[in-house]
C-alpha cells in the first residue's frame, strides 16, 4: 500500500538524519561520555529525574546528581548539560572568558540588556561604567541612609514586641526596597511606610511567581510557545502596571527626561547644598551617563535597568537578611556573642553604625557568612560556553554547552565542610579554617569577573541592619534546623519564612 511505502521512507529518513547528527557530533559526544552520571533512558535521558520537580524538591534532585564525581553529564531529553559540584572546576569555569554568557533561564526575567543577563559584549561595557557606583567612597555616603532606614524599621517593629511569632520577611523586603530607592536611585519614597511599598511588593511577588512557573515548565522555554500562554499575558500585565504606577513615578521624581538631555559637564555641576561639594555619582547617575555616551543602552531600556537593580539589590539582600536573623534567633548563644561584640564596638541604641564599626564586627561577619553558606540566595548558577573549556587533563566541556553550577551542594559538601556540614557553626569561618579551604568552596556572591557588582553594598547594609536589630531586640523562634524547608526559584527561599518573636532588650 502507498502509505506503507511512505511511512517506511519517512522512518528511514529520520534514522539517516539521526545517524548523521550523531556522526557529526561524535567528538563532542566523546567529551560528554567521559563525564560521570547515572544511566540515562532512551530519548528522555535524565528528564524523568526532574519530572514534577517542585521548588521544594529540586535541591534533593541536584543533591542526587551531586553524589556522582564532578563534572556530571545530565541529559534533558537528547540535550546534554554539564553539572559542576567541585570548587576547583568552578574556579576554571567562572574565570573563563569562554563562559561569561548566561543560560536561557536568565532571559525570562525580561532584563536581557542589563548586567544580570546581557550578552558578554554588552555586560563588559556596563560593568565597567556602573562599577564605580558601588565603590567604597560612594558606600560611605550611603551609611547615614542605611542607619536612617534601619531606625525606621526597628521603630515600626516595636508594635510586635511581646506579640505571637510572625513572619517578618515582608517587613524586611520593604526595608531593603526603601534603602535601594534612597541610595542607588537617589529618590526617597519612604517605602516602609508608604502604600507604594506594599503595592511594589505585591507586584514583584506576583511577577516572580509567574517566572518561577516558567522555569519549572520546560515546554514554556521557547518564546513563541510561551507567548501563547496565560502566564505570558499575566507577566505583561504585571510589568505594565509596575512600570506605569511605580517606576514612572520614580522617573518623574529624578527628572529622568531632563537629566538625559544634560551634558556631562552640566550634570556634574550639581552641588550638595549641605556640604558645598559635588554630589557622588550613584547608580542612576552612572546609568544616565552611559545612555548619553552611546547606543549601548537605549532610552527604552531604562525600565529594564531599574527592574534589574531593584530585583538584584532588593530580593536577594532582603532574603539574605531574613535568613541571618532567623539563624541568630535559632541559635541564641551565637546571637548573644554577636550582641556582646556589638556592645563593645557601637553600644548606643541610637548610635550611628559607621563603615569602620561594621569592619570591626568580626564574629558577626562569621555568623553572616555561615548563614550564606547554608542558604546562598544564588543557589544555582548557569552559563553557556562559547568555546571548549578544559577543566583538567581528563575533562573538556564542549562549546555551546549549558553548565549548571550547584552552589548550594558545594556549600554543604561534607568533603569540604566536614561531617556536620548541614549544621550552623560560625567557627567554620575562623581564619585558620578558611585558609585550608579552596577559595571557590564559598561563593555567596558568585565568583570570577561576572560576580555580584553590589557585593560590598550588600555586606555593609546587612551588617548595619543586624546591629540595629540586636541592639534593640532579642530574637527567638520556634523553628529548628530540621524543620526548615528549602524552595528553589529565581533565588533560594526558606518556605517557612522569617518566623520570629521580638523581645525588647
CSV table of C-alpha atoms in Angstrom, one decimal, residues 276-469:
chain,number,residue,atom,x,y,z
A,276,UNK,CA,29.0,72.6,49.0
A,277,UNK,CA,30.8,69.6,47.4
A,278,UNK,CA,29.8,67.8,44.2
A,279,UNK,CA,27.2,65.0,44.7
A,280,UNK,CA,28.6,61.5,44.2
A,281,UNK,CA,27.6,59.7,41.0
A,282,UNK,CA,25.3,57.0,42.3
A,283,UNK,CA,23.9,54.1,40.1
A,284,UNK,CA,21.2,56.2,38.4
A,285,UNK,CA,23.7,58.9,37.6
A,286,UNK,CA,26.1,56.4,36.0
A,287,UNK,CA,23.3,54.8,34.1
A,288,UNK,CA,22.2,58.2,32.6
A,289,UNK,CA,25.8,58.9,31.7
A,290,UNK,CA,26.1,55.5,29.9
A,291,UNK,CA,22.9,56.3,28.0
A,292,UNK,CA,24.2,59.7,26.9
A,293,UNK,CA,27.6,58.4,25.9
A,294,UNK,CA,26.4,56.0,23.2
A,295,UNK,CA,23.9,53.5,22.0
A,296,UNK,CA,24.9,50.6,24.3
A,297,UNK,CA,21.8,51.4,26.4
A,298,UNK,CA,18.8,52.9,24.7
A,299,UNK,CA,16.3,55.2,26.3
A,300,UNK,CA,13.7,52.5,26.2
A,301,UNK,CA,16.0,50.2,28.3
A,302,UNK,CA,15.5,52.3,31.4
A,303,UNK,CA,12.7,50.1,32.7
A,304,UNK,CA,14.9,47.0,32.3
A,305,UNK,CA,17.8,48.7,34.1
A,306,UNK,CA,15.7,49.8,37.1
A,307,UNK,CA,14.0,46.4,37.2
A,308,UNK,CA,17.4,44.9,37.4
A,309,UNK,CA,18.8,47.0,40.3
A,310,UNK,CA,15.5,46.6,42.2
A,311,UNK,CA,15.5,42.8,41.8
A,312,UNK,CA,19.2,42.2,42.2
A,313,UNK,CA,19.5,44.5,45.2
A,314,UNK,CA,16.2,44.1,46.9
A,315,UNK,CA,15.0,40.5,46.8
A,316,UNK,CA,18.5,39.0,47.3
A,317,UNK,CA,19.5,41.3,50.2
A,318,UNK,CA,16.1,41.1,51.9
A,319,UNK,CA,16.1,37.3,51.8
A,320,UNK,CA,19.7,37.0,53.0
A,321,UNK,CA,18.9,39.4,55.9
A,322,UNK,CA,15.9,37.4,56.9
A,323,UNK,CA,18.0,34.2,56.8
A,324,UNK,CA,20.6,35.8,59.1
A,325,UNK,CA,18.0,37.0,61.6
A,326,UNK,CA,16.4,33.6,61.6
A,327,UNK,CA,19.7,31.8,62.3
A,328,UNK,CA,20.5,34.2,65.1
A,329,UNK,CA,17.1,33.6,66.6
A,330,UNK,CA,17.5,29.8,66.3
A,331,UNK,CA,21.0,29.9,67.9
A,332,UNK,CA,20.7,32.1,71.0
A,333,UNK,CA,24.3,31.5,72.0
A,334,UNK,CA,25.6,32.9,68.7
A,335,UNK,CA,23.1,35.8,68.9
A,336,UNK,CA,24.4,36.7,72.4
A,337,UNK,CA,28.0,36.6,71.3
A,338,UNK,CA,27.2,38.9,68.4
A,339,UNK,CA,25.3,41.2,70.8
A,340,UNK,CA,28.3,41.4,73.1
A,341,UNK,CA,30.6,42.2,70.2
A,342,UNK,CA,28.2,45.0,69.1
A,343,UNK,CA,28.1,46.4,72.6
A,344,UNK,CA,31.9,46.6,72.6
A,345,UNK,CA,32.1,48.4,69.2
A,346,UNK,CA,29.0,50.6,69.0
A,347,UNK,CA,26.9,50.3,72.2
A,348,UNK,CA,24.4,53.1,72.0
A,349,UNK,CA,20.9,52.1,71.0
A,350,UNK,CA,20.6,55.0,68.6
A,351,UNK,CA,24.3,55.3,67.8
A,352,UNK,CA,25.2,55.6,64.1
A,353,UNK,CA,26.9,52.5,62.8
A,354,UNK,CA,29.9,53.6,60.7
A,355,UNK,CA,31.7,51.6,58.0
A,356,UNK,CA,34.6,51.3,60.4
A,357,UNK,CA,32.3,49.9,63.1
A,358,UNK,CA,31.0,47.3,60.7
A,359,UNK,CA,34.5,46.3,59.7
A,360,UNK,CA,35.3,45.5,63.4
A,361,UNK,CA,32.4,43.1,63.9
A,362,UNK,CA,34.4,40.0,63.0
A,363,UNK,CA,32.2,37.4,64.8
A,364,UNK,CA,29.0,38.9,63.4
A,365,UNK,CA,30.6,38.6,59.9
A,366,UNK,CA,31.4,35.0,60.6
A,367,UNK,CA,27.7,34.4,61.6
A,368,UNK,CA,26.6,36.1,58.4
A,369,UNK,CA,28.9,34.1,56.2
A,370,UNK,CA,27.8,30.8,57.8
A,371,UNK,CA,24.2,31.7,57.1
A,372,UNK,CA,25.1,32.5,53.5
A,373,UNK,CA,26.9,29.2,53.3
A,374,UNK,CA,23.9,27.2,54.4
A,375,UNK,CA,21.4,29.4,52.5
A,376,UNK,CA,23.0,31.0,49.4
A,377,UNK,CA,20.4,33.0,47.6
A,378,UNK,CA,22.2,32.3,44.3
A,379,UNK,CA,22.0,28.5,44.9
A,380,UNK,CA,22.3,27.6,41.2
A,381,UNK,CA,24.4,29.4,38.6
A,382,UNK,CA,24.0,28.6,34.9
A,383,UNK,CA,26.3,29.6,32.0
A,384,UNK,CA,26.7,28.8,28.3
A,385,UNK,CA,30.1,28.1,26.8
A,386,UNK,CA,31.2,29.9,23.7
A,387,UNK,CA,34.2,27.6,23.1
A,388,UNK,CA,35.7,24.5,24.6
A,389,UNK,CA,36.8,24.8,28.2
A,390,UNK,CA,39.5,22.4,29.5
A,391,UNK,CA,38.7,21.6,33.1
A,392,UNK,CA,41.7,19.3,33.7
A,393,UNK,CA,43.7,16.7,31.9
A,394,UNK,CA,40.7,14.4,31.8
A,395,UNK,CA,37.7,16.6,31.0
A,396,UNK,CA,36.9,19.2,28.5
A,397,UNK,CA,33.5,20.9,28.3
A,398,UNK,CA,32.5,21.4,24.6
A,399,UNK,CA,31.4,24.7,23.1
A,400,UNK,CA,27.7,25.6,23.2
A,401,UNK,CA,27.2,23.6,26.4
A,402,UNK,CA,24.9,24.7,29.3
A,403,UNK,CA,26.7,24.5,32.6
A,404,UNK,CA,24.8,24.1,35.9
A,405,UNK,CA,26.8,25.0,39.0
A,406,UNK,CA,25.5,23.6,42.3
A,407,UNK,CA,26.5,26.3,44.8
A,408,UNK,CA,24.1,25.0,47.4
A,409,UNK,CA,25.5,21.5,47.1
A,410,UNK,CA,29.1,22.7,47.3
A,411,UNK,CA,28.3,24.8,50.4
A,412,UNK,CA,27.1,21.7,52.1
A,413,UNK,CA,29.6,19.2,50.9
A,414,UNK,CA,30.9,17.1,53.8
A,415,UNK,CA,34.2,16.6,52.0
A,416,UNK,CA,34.7,20.4,52.2
A,417,UNK,CA,32.9,21.4,55.4
A,418,UNK,CA,33.2,18.2,57.5
A,419,UNK,CA,30.6,15.7,58.8
A,420,UNK,CA,28.4,18.4,60.2
A,421,UNK,CA,28.1,20.4,57.0
A,422,UNK,CA,24.4,20.9,57.4
A,423,UNK,CA,24.7,22.4,60.9
A,424,UNK,CA,25.1,26.1,61.7
A,425,UNK,CA,28.6,26.9,63.0
A,426,UNK,CA,30.1,30.3,62.5
A,427,UNK,CA,33.5,28.8,63.5
A,428,UNK,CA,33.7,27.4,60.0
A,429,UNK,CA,34.9,30.9,59.1
A,430,UNK,CA,37.7,31.2,61.6
A,431,UNK,CA,40.8,32.3,59.7
A,432,UNK,CA,42.7,29.1,60.3
A,433,UNK,CA,39.8,27.0,58.9
A,434,UNK,CA,39.1,29.3,56.0
A,435,UNK,CA,42.7,29.3,54.7
A,436,UNK,CA,42.6,25.5,54.4
A,437,UNK,CA,39.6,25.5,52.0
A,438,UNK,CA,39.6,26.2,48.3
A,439,UNK,CA,38.5,29.9,47.8
A,440,UNK,CA,35.7,28.7,45.4
A,441,UNK,CA,34.1,26.5,48.1
A,442,UNK,CA,32.2,29.5,49.4
A,443,UNK,CA,30.5,31.7,46.7
A,444,UNK,CA,27.6,33.6,48.2
A,445,UNK,CA,28.1,36.4,45.5
A,446,UNK,CA,29.2,34.1,42.7
A,447,UNK,CA,32.9,34.4,41.5
A,448,UNK,CA,35.1,35.5,38.7
A,449,UNK,CA,34.7,38.6,36.6
A,450,UNK,CA,30.9,38.3,36.4
A,451,UNK,CA,30.4,38.2,40.2
A,452,UNK,CA,27.9,40.3,42.0
A,453,UNK,CA,28.6,44.0,41.4
A,454,UNK,CA,26.8,45.0,44.6
A,455,UNK,CA,28.7,42.7,47.0
A,456,UNK,CA,30.2,45.5,49.1
A,457,UNK,CA,26.9,47.3,49.2
A,458,UNK,CA,25.1,44.1,50.5
A,459,UNK,CA,27.8,43.4,53.1
A,460,UNK,CA,27.7,46.9,54.6
A,461,UNK,CA,23.9,47.3,54.6
A,462,UNK,CA,23.1,44.0,56.1
A,463,UNK,CA,25.7,44.3,58.9
A,464,UNK,CA,24.3,47.8,59.8
A,465,UNK,CA,20.8,46.3,59.9
A,466,UNK,CA,21.8,43.4,62.2
A,467,UNK,CA,23.5,45.8,64.6
A,468,UNK,CA,20.3,47.9,64.9
A,469,UNK,CA,18.1,44.8,65.3
